[in-house]
Amino acid sequence: MKTLLSISGLVLVGAVLATSVGAHHASGPFYDPEKSVEAVGTVTKFVFRNPHSFVYVDAVNADGSTTAWEVEMGASVSMSRRGWTPETIKAGDQIKVVGQPSRAPGTFGICCAELTKPDGSPLRP
Amino acid sequence: MSTMGIRNRPRSERRRQSTVCQPLLTFVGGTLAVMAVMATMATPAFAQTGVDPADVPDLTGVWDGGFRARPVNGPNMPWVPGENFPVLNERGLAHQSVFDEAVAPKYDCVPSASPALQYDPYMMEVTQWPDRVLVRYEKDDQVRTFWLDGRETPSNDFTVQGFSSGRYEEGALLVETTKFTFDVAGFDDYNGIPSSQQKKVTERYWREGEELRMTLTVEDPMFLREPVSYTTRWLPGPEGYKLQAYNCDPFEAGHPRKFLVPKYR
C-alpha cells in the first residue's frame, strides 16, 4: 500500500469556491481546495455521527512510515438517507481516498473526498 | 398531508389535557373541583381569533430542505454577495474582523438558530395546532413554537430560538421572533457575522402547489445597516419519513478544529 501524497503535484481545482462539509461548516478554513492528496490504506475506524462522520485510514508511505489520515465526511443523519450505515465501512477494509488536505501543519485531515476501493471501483452503501 | 381545521383540537392534546386534570381531581375532590375542571374544559383554545379557515394554509407534514430542494448553504448561500448579502455597520464589521472560526458555538454542539436553521439542508416537521404551530428540525433536534394565541412576548426570556408569535393571513403563516440570545455567529456562521438580542426574524410561510415556501427577513440594528431577506422552499418529505434523532456528538462537532491554522496564538 502506498500513500501518494501529491504535495509535488498540487492540483489546481479552478476557481476556488469554498464548499461546505455536510453543511455544518465551510471547508475553506480547514482544508486547502487548491491541493489534492491521495491516500490508499487500511481503515482503522469509521465513526458515523452528527454533525460529521469520520473514517480513519492508516496508509503506509513510500519510506515505510505510516500516516494516520482522518477523513471528514457528512452528517450521519444525511448519509443514512443515501443508504449509509455504521457498517458501510469497517475496520480492516482497504480504501482509497482522494481529497483536499487539512491546512494546519502537522495534521493529516482530508475533506471533500472521493472514496473508492483501492482498484478505483466505487465504494457505495 | 392532512388538513387540520383550526377549531378541531387534536386528539393527542385532548388526552394531554385530561391527564393534567386528573391529579387536580384527586387532590381537591368535591363539587367545586369538578366545576372548576368543567370550566377549564369549556374554555376554548386560545386560537387566533377571527381567522377565516380559508386563510389557513396546510403546512402540516414532513418537509425536505435538502439538496434536492435548493442550493446547499455556504459562504455565498443563502446570503449572496451582490444580491442580498447584508451590509454591516461598524460594530458588525468590527465583530466580523475578530471572529475566530474555532470559537463558533456550533463546534460545541450549540444548535443552529434563525436565520441559519431554516436553511440548513435537513428535514423538518410542521404540526398545526389551534393555538400554536410546532416546527421540529432534524438539524440539532430543535423545536420552535409559533404561538397563535396572542400571548405577550416575555420581557427578559432570551433563548437560542427566541420567542415566536404567529398569525394566519391571506393564506400564509406570518411569524415574528425576538428575544434571541447574543451569538458570535448568530446571523451567519459561514461569514462570522454575529447577532444580538435586538435581532428580529420575520418569516412568511405559504404553499405553492406541493411546495412549502418561505421568505425570511432579519433585522438587527446592533449589527446590520438594514433588513435583509432570503426566500427558499421545501419539498414534501419521503412518504412515511420519521425525523431522525440528531444527537450532536460534542467530540465530532469540534473535531475539525484541529485542522484550522489558529487565528490567534
Short mmCIF file of C-alpha atoms in Angstrom, two decimals:
data_model
loop_
_atom_site.label_atom_id
_atom_site.label_comp_id
_atom_site.label_asym_id
_atom_site.label_seq_id
_atom_site.Cartn_x
_atom_site.Cartn_y
_atom_site.Cartn_z
CA MET A 1 0.00 0.00 0.00
CA LYS A 2 1.19 3.40 -0.77
CA THR A 3 0.35 6.87 0.19
CA LEU A 4 0.59 9.12 -2.72
CA LEU A 5 0.83 12.46 -1.08
CA SER A 6 0.79 14.66 -4.09
CA ILE A 7 2.40 17.65 -2.47
CA SER A 8 4.62 17.84 -5.51
CA GLY A 9 1.63 17.76 -7.76
CA LEU A 10 -0.67 20.37 -6.42
CA VAL A 11 -3.88 20.21 -8.25
CA LEU A 12 -5.43 23.47 -9.16
CA VAL A 13 -9.11 22.96 -8.96
CA GLY A 14 -10.07 26.04 -10.85
CA ALA A 15 -11.95 28.87 -9.28
CA VAL A 16 -11.60 28.46 -5.57
CA LEU A 17 -15.05 28.37 -4.21
CA ALA A 18 -15.39 27.44 -0.60
CA THR A 19 -17.59 24.44 -0.11
CA SER A 20 -19.25 23.15 2.99
CA VAL A 21 -18.75 19.92 4.82
CA GLY A 22 -22.10 18.30 5.35
CA ALA A 23 -23.50 21.81 5.54
CA HIS A 24 -22.17 22.20 9.07
CA HIS A 25 -19.20 24.37 8.30
CA ALA A 26 -17.29 25.76 5.35
CA SER A 27 -14.41 23.59 4.24
CA GLY A 28 -12.22 26.53 3.21
CA PRO A 29 -10.86 27.50 6.64
CA PHE A 30 -9.91 23.88 7.39
CA TYR A 31 -8.87 22.37 4.08
CA ASP A 32 -6.98 23.66 1.07
CA PRO A 33 -9.05 23.31 -2.10
CA GLU A 34 -6.01 24.11 -4.26
CA LYS A 35 -4.27 20.93 -3.20
CA SER A 36 -5.18 17.31 -3.54
CA VAL A 37 -3.94 14.31 -1.59
CA GLU A 38 -4.43 10.66 -2.20
CA ALA A 39 -4.21 8.01 0.47
CA VAL A 40 -4.53 4.27 0.00
CA GLY A 41 -4.61 2.20 3.13
CA THR A 42 -6.46 0.30 5.79
CA VAL A 43 -9.49 1.60 7.63
CA THR A 44 -8.91 1.59 11.37
CA LYS A 45 -12.23 3.13 12.42
CA PHE A 46 -15.44 4.53 10.95
CA VAL A 47 -17.31 6.97 13.18
CA PHE A 48 -20.84 7.51 11.91
CA ARG A 49 -22.07 10.56 13.81
CA ASN A 50 -23.55 14.06 13.65
CA PRO A 51 -22.56 16.68 12.71
CA HIS A 52 -19.67 14.89 10.93
CA SER A 53 -18.68 11.33 10.31
CA PHE A 54 -15.02 10.41 10.08
CA VAL A 55 -13.17 7.48 8.59
CA TYR A 56 -9.67 6.83 9.86
CA VAL A 57 -7.17 5.35 7.42
CA ASP A 58 -3.64 4.13 8.07
CA ALA A 59 -1.58 4.44 4.93
CA VAL A 60 2.00 3.25 4.53
CA ASN A 61 4.24 5.78 2.86
CA ALA A 62 7.00 5.09 0.34
CA ASP A 63 9.63 5.34 3.09
CA GLY A 64 7.86 2.72 5.17
CA SER A 65 6.35 5.13 7.70
CA THR A 66 2.62 5.18 8.33
CA THR A 67 0.34 8.20 8.16
CA ALA A 68 -2.94 8.12 10.07
CA TRP A 69 -5.44 10.04 7.96
CA GLU A 70 -8.68 11.45 9.31
CA VAL A 71 -11.22 11.79 6.55
CA GLU A 72 -14.12 14.10 7.28
CA MET A 73 -17.49 13.12 5.86
CA GLY A 74 -21.04 14.35 6.17
CA ALA A 75 -23.61 14.12 8.93
CA SER A 76 -24.82 10.60 9.58
CA VAL A 77 -28.42 11.80 9.51
CA SER A 78 -27.93 12.89 5.89
CA MET A 79 -25.73 9.97 4.86
CA SER A 80 -28.24 7.47 6.19
CA ARG A 81 -30.84 8.80 3.77
CA ARG A 82 -28.48 7.74 0.99
CA GLY A 83 -28.17 4.25 2.43
CA TRP A 84 -25.07 4.62 4.58
CA THR A 85 -24.91 2.79 7.91
CA PRO A 86 -22.23 2.46 10.59
CA GLU A 87 -21.29 -0.81 8.88
CA THR A 88 -20.84 0.55 5.37
CA ILE A 89 -17.11 0.89 6.07
CA LYS A 90 -15.45 -1.47 8.51
CA ALA A 91 -12.10 -1.59 10.25
CA GLY A 92 -9.77 -3.61 8.07
CA ASP A 93 -11.32 -2.51 4.78
CA GLN A 94 -8.92 -1.36 2.11
CA ILE A 95 -9.78 2.07 0.84
CA LYS A 96 -8.58 4.81 -1.46
CA VAL A 97 -9.24 8.44 -0.57
CA VAL A 98 -8.70 11.47 -2.77
CA GLY A 99 -9.49 14.89 -1.40
CA GLN A 100 -8.35 18.21 0.00
CA PRO A 101 -5.66 18.20 2.72
CA SER A 102 -6.07 19.97 6.03
CA ARG A 103 -4.37 23.33 6.45
CA ALA A 104 -2.85 23.15 9.95
CA PRO A 105 0.76 21.98 9.81
CA GLY A 106 1.31 18.52 11.19
CA THR A 107 -2.28 17.41 10.71
CA PHE A 108 -3.49 14.79 8.27
CA GLY A 109 -7.10 15.59 7.63
CA ILE A 110 -8.85 15.12 4.32
CA CYS A 111 -12.10 16.61 3.25
CA CYS A 112 -14.48 16.67 0.36
CA ALA A 113 -13.10 13.30 -0.55
CA GLU A 114 -13.92 10.69 -3.11
CA LEU A 115 -13.81 7.27 -1.50
CA THR A 116 -13.24 4.16 -3.59
CA LYS A 117 -11.84 0.69 -3.26
CA PRO A 118 -8.10 0.55 -3.96
CA ASP A 119 -8.76 -0.52 -7.55
CA GLY A 120 -10.83 2.59 -8.09
CA SER A 121 -14.20 0.86 -8.12
CA PRO A 122 -16.91 2.81 -6.33
CA LEU A 123 -17.45 2.45 -2.62
CA ARG A 124 -21.18 2.58 -2.16
CA PRO A 125 -23.59 1.67 0.60
CA MET B 1 -50.67 15.63 4.17
CA SER B 2 -53.76 16.14 6.25
CA THR B 3 -55.60 19.37 6.72
CA MET B 4 -56.14 20.24 10.33
CA GLY B 5 -59.08 22.50 10.97
CA ILE B 6 -58.15 25.34 13.27
CA ARG B 7 -61.12 24.71 15.52
CA ASN B 8 -60.63 20.96 15.78
CA ARG B 9 -58.41 20.24 18.71
CA PRO B 10 -56.09 17.27 18.05
CA ARG B 11 -56.89 14.10 19.92
CA SER B 12 -53.45 14.00 21.49
CA GLU B 13 -53.96 17.40 23.06
CA ARG B 14 -57.33 16.38 24.49
CA ARG B 15 -55.64 13.35 26.03
CA ARG B 16 -52.89 15.50 27.47
CA GLN B 17 -55.39 17.94 28.97
CA SER B 18 -57.27 15.10 30.69
CA THR B 19 -54.05 13.74 32.14
CA VAL B 20 -53.15 17.12 33.53
CA CYS B 21 -56.58 17.45 35.11
CA GLN B 22 -56.60 14.06 36.80
CA PRO B 23 -54.32 14.87 39.75
CA LEU B 24 -56.32 18.01 40.41
CA LEU B 25 -59.49 15.99 40.80
CA THR B 26 -57.80 13.59 43.17
CA PHE B 27 -56.30 16.34 45.25
CA VAL B 28 -59.24 18.65 45.69
CA GLY B 29 -62.25 16.43 45.26
CA GLY B 30 -65.84 17.53 45.59
CA THR B 31 -68.17 19.57 43.54
CA LEU B 32 -66.08 22.71 43.40
CA ALA B 33 -63.23 20.83 41.81
CA VAL B 34 -65.50 19.22 39.28
CA MET B 35 -66.98 22.61 38.42
CA ALA B 36 -63.51 24.08 38.10
CA VAL B 37 -62.43 21.29 35.81
CA MET B 38 -65.57 21.66 33.72
CA ALA B 39 -64.88 25.35 33.45
CA THR B 40 -61.37 24.62 32.28
CA MET B 41 -62.55 22.09 29.74
CA ALA B 42 -65.13 24.53 28.47
CA THR B 43 -62.55 27.23 27.88
CA PRO B 44 -61.96 27.47 24.17
CA ALA B 45 -58.46 27.05 22.81
CA PHE B 46 -56.58 30.32 22.72
CA ALA B 47 -56.50 30.23 18.99
CA GLN B 48 -56.12 33.20 16.73
CA THR B 49 -59.49 34.89 16.75
CA GLY B 50 -61.40 35.87 13.70
CA VAL B 51 -59.33 33.88 11.26
CA ASP B 52 -61.04 32.64 8.15
CA PRO B 53 -60.25 28.91 7.73
CA ALA B 54 -59.65 29.65 4.08
CA ASP B 55 -56.67 31.73 5.18
CA VAL B 56 -55.05 28.80 6.96
CA PRO B 57 -52.58 27.06 4.65
CA ASP B 58 -51.94 23.37 5.10
CA LEU B 59 -48.35 23.32 6.30
CA THR B 60 -48.58 20.08 8.26
CA GLY B 61 -46.17 17.33 7.37
CA VAL B 62 -42.52 16.45 6.88
CA TRP B 63 -40.64 18.78 4.57
CA ASP B 64 -37.35 18.22 2.81
CA GLY B 65 -34.97 21.18 2.86
CA GLY B 66 -32.09 19.13 1.49
CA PHE B 67 -30.04 19.25 -1.66
CA ARG B 68 -32.89 18.42 -3.99
CA ALA B 69 -34.90 21.39 -2.74
CA ARG B 70 -32.31 24.17 -3.00
CA PRO B 71 -28.62 25.03 -3.25
CA VAL B 72 -26.70 23.95 -0.17
CA ASN B 73 -25.82 26.58 2.42
CA GLY B 74 -22.35 28.03 2.48
CA PRO B 75 -20.40 31.29 2.48
CA ASN B 76 -22.40 32.51 -0.54
CA MET B 77 -25.76 30.97 0.25
CA PRO B 78 -28.40 32.00 1.21
CA TRP B 79 -26.69 35.37 1.59
CA VAL B 80 -25.45 36.03 -1.93
CA PRO B 81 -22.78 38.73 -2.44
CA GLY B 82 -24.09 41.46 -4.68
CA GLU B 83 -27.67 40.38 -4.13
CA ASN B 84 -28.94 40.04 -0.59
CA PHE B 85 -25.67 39.92 1.37
CA PRO B 86 -26.04 42.08 4.48
CA VAL B 87 -24.46 45.49 4.87
CA LEU B 88 -22.87 45.53 8.30
CA ASN B 89 -22.50 48.63 10.43
CA GLU B 90 -19.16 49.47 12.03
CA ARG B 91 -19.92 47.36 15.07
CA GLY B 92 -20.79 44.41 12.89
CA LEU B 93 -17.64 44.82 10.81
CA ALA B 94 -15.53 45.01 13.95
CA HIS B 95 -17.03 41.80 15.29
CA GLN B 96 -16.61 40.08 11.97
CA SER B 97 -12.95 41.09 11.73
CA VAL B 98 -12.06 39.48 15.04
CA PHE B 99 -14.24 36.41 14.55
CA ASP B 100 -12.33 33.19 15.02
CA GLU B 101 -13.83 30.14 13.33
CA ALA B 102 -12.53 27.95 16.11
CA VAL B 103 -14.78 29.56 18.71
CA ALA B 104 -18.00 29.28 16.72
CA PRO B 105 -20.55 27.78 19.12
CA LYS B 106 -21.55 25.06 16.66
CA TYR B 107 -18.27 23.27 17.35
CA ASP B 108 -19.61 22.73 20.86
CA CYS B 109 -22.97 21.47 19.61
CA VAL B 110 -24.75 24.76 20.28
CA PRO B 111 -27.79 24.50 18.00
CA SER B 112 -28.25 26.46 14.86
CA ALA B 113 -30.85 29.26 15.13
CA SER B 114 -32.68 31.70 12.86
CA PRO B 115 -31.89 32.68 10.17
CA ALA B 116 -29.48 29.75 9.56
CA LEU B 117 -31.59 26.92 10.95
CA GLN B 118 -34.28 27.27 8.30
CA TYR B 119 -31.73 27.00 5.51
CA ASP B 120 -29.83 24.01 6.86
CA PRO B 121 -30.31 21.11 4.41
CA TYR B 122 -32.34 18.81 6.59
CA MET B 123 -35.88 17.64 7.12
CA MET B 124 -38.36 19.44 9.31
CA GLU B 125 -41.81 18.53 10.52
CA VAL B 126 -44.63 21.05 10.89
CA THR B 127 -47.68 20.46 13.07
CA GLN B 128 -50.53 22.95 13.16
CA TRP B 129 -52.48 23.20 16.38
CA PRO B 130 -55.30 25.61 17.11
CA ASP B 131 -53.17 27.77 19.37
CA ARG B 132 -49.68 27.13 18.02
CA VAL B 133 -47.60 25.79 15.21
CA LEU B 134 -44.77 23.45 16.14
CA VAL B 135 -41.77 23.03 13.91
CA ARG B 136 -39.33 20.21 14.63
CA TYR B 137 -35.99 20.44 12.88
CA GLU B 138 -33.95 17.34 12.28
CA LYS B 139 -30.86 19.52 12.45
CA ASP B 140 -29.76 19.81 16.06
CA ASP B 141 -33.05 18.29 17.35
CA GLN B 142 -34.59 21.73 17.63
CA VAL B 143 -38.25 22.59 18.20
CA ARG B 144 -39.74 26.03 17.66
CA THR B 145 -43.21 27.06 18.81
CA PHE B 146 -45.11 29.75 16.96
CA TRP B 147 -47.80 30.95 19.36
CA LEU B 148 -51.08 31.91 17.70
CA ASP B 149 -52.94 32.89 20.89
CA GLY B 150 -51.73 36.45 21.14
CA ARG B 151 -49.76 35.93 24.32
CA GLU B 152 -47.36 38.68 25.28
CA THR B 153 -43.70 38.46 24.46
CA PRO B 154 -41.78 37.76 27.68
CA SER B 155 -39.65 40.71 28.63
CA ASN B 156 -36.40 39.02 29.56
CA ASP B 157 -36.61 35.41 28.45
CA PHE B 158 -33.80 35.30 25.92
CA THR B 159 -33.24 31.88 24.35
CA VAL B 160 -31.34 30.36 21.44
CA GLN B 161 -34.52 30.07 19.34
CA GLY B 162 -36.20 33.19 20.74
CA PHE B 163 -39.90 33.76 21.24
CA SER B 164 -42.22 33.43 18.26
CA SER B 165 -45.69 34.82 17.65
CA GLY B 166 -47.64 33.82 14.59
CA ARG B 167 -50.82 34.56 12.74
CA TYR B 168 -52.54 33.40 9.59
CA GLU B 169 -53.15 35.98 6.96
CA GLU B 170 -54.21 35.70 3.34
CA GLY B 171 -53.29 32.07 3.00
CA ALA B 172 -49.93 32.39 4.72
CA LEU B 173 -48.47 31.93 8.18
CA LEU B 174 -46.64 35.01 9.43
CA VAL B 175 -44.17 34.59 12.29
CA GLU B 176 -42.21 37.16 14.24
CA THR B 177 -39.41 36.02 16.51
CA THR B 178 -37.47 38.10 19.01
CA LYS B 179 -35.67 37.52 22.33
CA PHE B 180 -32.69 35.73 20.88
CA THR B 181 -29.54 35.32 22.90
CA PHE B 182 -26.39 37.02 21.65
CA ASP B 183 -24.44 34.78 19.31
CA VAL B 184 -20.97 35.46 17.89
CA ALA B 185 -22.06 33.85 14.62
CA GLY B 186 -25.81 34.10 15.01
CA PHE B 187 -26.53 35.81 11.73
CA ASP B 188 -24.25 33.77 9.52
CA ASP B 189 -21.75 31.27 10.85
CA TYR B 190 -20.13 30.86 7.44
CA ASN B 191 -19.07 34.50 7.39
CA GLY B 192 -18.64 35.15 11.10
CA ILE B 193 -21.49 37.64 11.35
CA PRO B 194 -22.92 37.97 14.85
CA SER B 195 -26.45 38.60 16.01
CA SER B 196 -27.70 40.40 19.07
CA GLN B 197 -30.59 40.49 21.49
CA GLN B 198 -32.13 43.03 19.11
CA LYS B 199 -32.40 40.51 16.29
CA LYS B 200 -35.90 40.22 14.91
CA VAL B 201 -36.72 37.50 12.40
CA THR B 202 -39.90 37.63 10.35
CA GLU B 203 -41.00 34.58 8.38
CA ARG B 204 -43.83 34.16 5.94
CA TYR B 205 -44.77 30.58 5.01
CA TRP B 206 -47.11 29.66 2.22
CA ARG B 207 -47.91 26.79 -0.12
CA GLU B 208 -47.05 26.89 -3.78
CA GLY B 209 -48.59 23.72 -5.15
CA GLU B 210 -46.79 20.82 -3.46
CA GLU B 211 -44.00 23.06 -2.22
CA LEU B 212 -43.66 24.93 1.04
CA ARG B 213 -42.12 28.34 0.58
CA MET B 214 -40.81 30.90 3.00
CA THR B 215 -39.48 34.41 2.89
CA LEU B 216 -37.36 35.29 5.90
CA THR B 217 -36.31 38.79 6.89
CA VAL B 218 -33.74 39.69 9.55
CA GLU B 219 -33.46 43.00 11.34
CA ASP B 220 -30.68 43.59 13.82
CA PRO B 221 -29.78 47.25 14.29
CA MET B 222 -26.93 46.23 16.55
CA PHE B 223 -25.01 44.87 13.56
CA LEU B 224 -26.94 45.39 10.30
CA ARG B 225 -27.50 48.66 8.50
CA GLU B 226 -30.78 47.48 7.02
CA PRO B 227 -33.07 44.45 6.98
CA VAL B 228 -32.12 41.58 4.67
CA SER B 229 -34.18 38.72 3.28
CA TYR B 230 -34.00 35.42 1.52
CA THR B 231 -36.67 33.19 0.05
CA THR B 232 -36.43 29.42 -0.05
CA ARG B 233 -38.52 26.30 -0.39
CA TRP B 234 -39.04 22.80 0.93
CA LEU B 235 -40.31 19.79 -0.96
CA PRO B 236 -42.60 17.16 0.54
CA GLY B 237 -40.57 14.66 2.54
CA PRO B 238 -40.47 10.99 1.62
CA GLU B 239 -43.73 9.17 2.34
CA GLY B 240 -43.76 7.94 5.93
CA TYR B 241 -40.42 9.51 6.80
CA LYS B 242 -39.79 9.90 10.53
CA LEU B 243 -37.37 12.55 11.67
CA GLN B 244 -34.17 11.02 12.98
CA ALA B 245 -32.51 11.99 16.21
CA TYR B 246 -29.53 14.25 15.56
CA ASN B 247 -27.75 13.67 18.87
CA CYS B 248 -24.90 16.04 18.12
CA ASP B 249 -21.66 14.44 19.25
CA PRO B 250 -19.55 17.04 21.07
CA PHE B 251 -16.26 15.40 20.11
CA GLU B 252 -17.10 15.07 16.45
CA ALA B 253 -18.58 18.59 16.37
CA GLY B 254 -15.27 20.03 17.47
CA HIS B 255 -13.06 17.52 15.68
CA PRO B 256 -12.33 19.70 12.60
CA ARG B 257 -10.93 22.49 14.78
CA LYS B 258 -7.55 20.77 14.78
CA PHE B 259 -7.30 21.31 11.03
CA LEU B 260 -7.56 25.11 11.31
CA VAL B 261 -4.50 27.31 11.29
CA PRO B 262 -5.04 29.22 14.55
CA LYS B 263 -6.06 32.83 14.09
CA TYR B 264 -4.68 33.86 17.46
CA ARG B 265 -1.63 32.40 19.20
#
